């Protein structure tokens, strides 16, 4: 079904404002991905632009002891995002 335009716009603004809290690893191992909850992400969002570019953000587990969640963009480096920023997912 088509996306709600207002909700889509809000979500796009949320994605545009995302900033990594901390970079953890450029080349995560399979064990690291599992410990970060990124072997099977809780959430994933793919943005595709009219020029053909697309980006996929995956959000995994909460980071213990911090208000952050593990994430990665296009199956690359692992970083953390503030939990508040991931609530829109």
mmCIF file of C-alpha atoms in Angstrom:
data_model
loop_
_atom_site.group_PDB
_atom_site.id
_atom_site.type_symbol
_atom_site.label_atom_id
_atom_site.label_comp_id
_atom_site.label_asym_id
_atom_site.label_seq_id
_atom_site.Cartn_x
_atom_site.Cartn_y
_atom_site.Cartn_z
ATOM 1 C CA UNK A 1 0.000 0.000 0.000
ATOM 2 C CA UNK A 2 1.171 3.574 -0.599
ATOM 3 C CA UNK A 3 2.963 5.403 2.189
ATOM 4 C CA UNK A 4 1.186 8.170 4.072
ATOM 5 C CA UNK A 5 2.725 11.427 2.733
ATOM 6 C CA UNK A 6 2.802 13.193 6.111
ATOM 7 C CA UNK A 7 4.339 10.210 7.919
ATOM 8 C CA UNK A 8 6.829 9.731 5.087
ATOM 9 C CA UNK A 9 7.896 13.379 5.330
ATOM 10 C CA UNK A 10 8.333 13.108 9.111
ATOM 11 C CA UNK A 11 10.368 9.935 8.712
ATOM 12 C CA UNK A 12 12.557 11.527 6.020
ATOM 13 C CA UNK A 13 13.270 14.459 8.371
ATOM 14 C CA UNK A 14 14.202 12.016 11.138
ATOM 15 C CA UNK A 15 16.630 10.218 8.816
ATOM 16 C CA UNK A 16 18.129 13.490 7.594
ATOM 17 C CA UNK A 17 18.863 14.551 11.176
ATOM 18 C CA UNK A 18 20.561 11.291 12.253
ATOM 19 C CA UNK A 19 24.068 11.640 13.643
ATOM 20 C CA UNK A 20 26.242 8.771 14.846
ATOM 21 C CA UNK A 21 27.020 8.883 18.552
ATOM 22 C CA UNK A 22 30.117 6.687 18.168
ATOM 23 C CA UNK A 23 31.798 4.659 15.411
ATOM 24 C CA UNK A 24 32.699 1.152 16.568
ATOM 25 C CA UNK A 25 34.158 -0.836 13.674
ATOM 26 C CA UNK A 26 34.661 -0.426 9.939
ATOM 27 C CA UNK A 27 34.602 -4.159 9.158
ATOM 28 C CA UNK A 28 32.417 -6.051 11.645
ATOM 29 C CA UNK A 29 32.869 -9.808 11.990
ATOM 30 C CA UNK A 30 29.896 -12.190 12.001
ATOM 31 C CA UNK A 31 30.239 -12.531 15.793
ATOM 32 C CA UNK A 32 30.238 -8.738 16.215
ATOM 33 C CA UNK A 33 27.163 -8.380 14.014
ATOM 34 C CA UNK A 34 25.382 -10.947 16.177
ATOM 35 C CA UNK A 35 26.372 -9.188 19.405
ATOM 36 C CA UNK A 36 25.210 -5.847 17.975
ATOM 37 C CA UNK A 37 21.874 -7.351 16.895
ATOM 38 C CA UNK A 38 22.702 -6.595 13.278
ATOM 39 C CA UNK A 39 22.848 -10.194 12.036
ATOM 40 C CA UNK A 40 19.038 -9.927 11.937
ATOM 41 C CA UNK A 41 18.290 -6.201 12.390
ATOM 42 C CA UNK A 42 15.239 -5.090 14.358
ATOM 43 C CA UNK A 43 14.518 -2.417 11.754
ATOM 44 C CA UNK A 44 15.678 -1.520 8.270
ATOM 45 C CA UNK A 45 14.787 1.436 6.073
ATOM 46 C CA UNK A 46 15.807 1.882 2.448
ATOM 47 C CA UNK A 47 15.653 5.265 0.781
ATOM 48 C CA UNK A 48 15.707 5.322 -3.011
ATOM 49 C CA UNK A 49 16.168 8.581 -4.874
ATOM 50 C CA UNK A 50 14.971 9.536 -8.331
ATOM 51 C CA UNK A 51 18.553 9.460 -9.648
ATOM 52 C CA UNK A 52 18.797 5.760 -8.735
ATOM 53 C CA UNK A 53 20.865 6.098 -5.552
ATOM 54 C CA UNK A 54 19.654 4.103 -2.576
ATOM 55 C CA UNK A 55 20.783 3.745 1.017
ATOM 56 C CA UNK A 56 19.754 1.175 3.618
ATOM 57 C CA UNK A 57 19.965 1.877 7.347
ATOM 58 C CA UNK A 58 19.767 -1.112 9.687
ATOM 59 C CA UNK A 59 19.115 -0.752 13.422
ATOM 60 C CA UNK A 60 20.024 -3.561 15.790
ATOM 61 C CA UNK A 61 20.095 -4.068 19.546
ATOM 62 C CA UNK A 62 20.189 -1.449 22.267
ATOM 63 C CA UNK A 63 23.690 -0.693 23.538
ATOM 64 C CA UNK A 64 23.920 -1.892 27.144
ATOM 65 C CA UNK A 65 24.316 0.887 29.688
ATOM 66 C CA UNK A 66 23.796 3.698 27.178
ATOM 67 C CA UNK A 67 20.842 5.371 25.517
ATOM 68 C CA UNK A 68 22.009 4.167 22.118
ATOM 69 C CA UNK A 69 21.296 1.475 19.535
ATOM 70 C CA UNK A 70 23.720 -0.254 17.182
ATOM 71 C CA UNK A 71 23.302 0.560 13.488
ATOM 72 C CA UNK A 72 24.985 0.424 10.104
ATOM 73 C CA UNK A 73 24.502 1.947 6.688
ATOM 74 C CA UNK A 74 24.631 -0.163 3.520
ATOM 75 C CA UNK A 75 26.085 -3.163 5.369
ATOM 76 C CA UNK A 76 29.213 -1.152 6.202
ATOM 77 C CA UNK A 77 30.703 0.220 9.397
ATOM 78 C CA UNK A 78 28.903 -0.220 12.717
ATOM 79 C CA UNK A 79 28.079 2.846 14.767
ATOM 80 C CA UNK A 80 25.625 3.835 17.457
ATOM 81 C CA UNK A 81 22.657 6.151 17.254
ATOM 82 C CA UNK A 82 20.822 7.810 20.124
ATOM 83 C CA UNK A 83 17.849 5.641 21.087
ATOM 84 C CA UNK A 84 15.526 8.638 20.749
ATOM 85 C CA UNK A 85 16.498 8.915 17.077
ATOM 86 C CA UNK A 86 15.621 5.267 16.401
ATOM 87 C CA UNK A 87 12.136 5.385 17.939
ATOM 88 C CA UNK A 88 10.653 6.512 14.601
ATOM 89 C CA UNK A 89 11.488 3.073 13.193
#
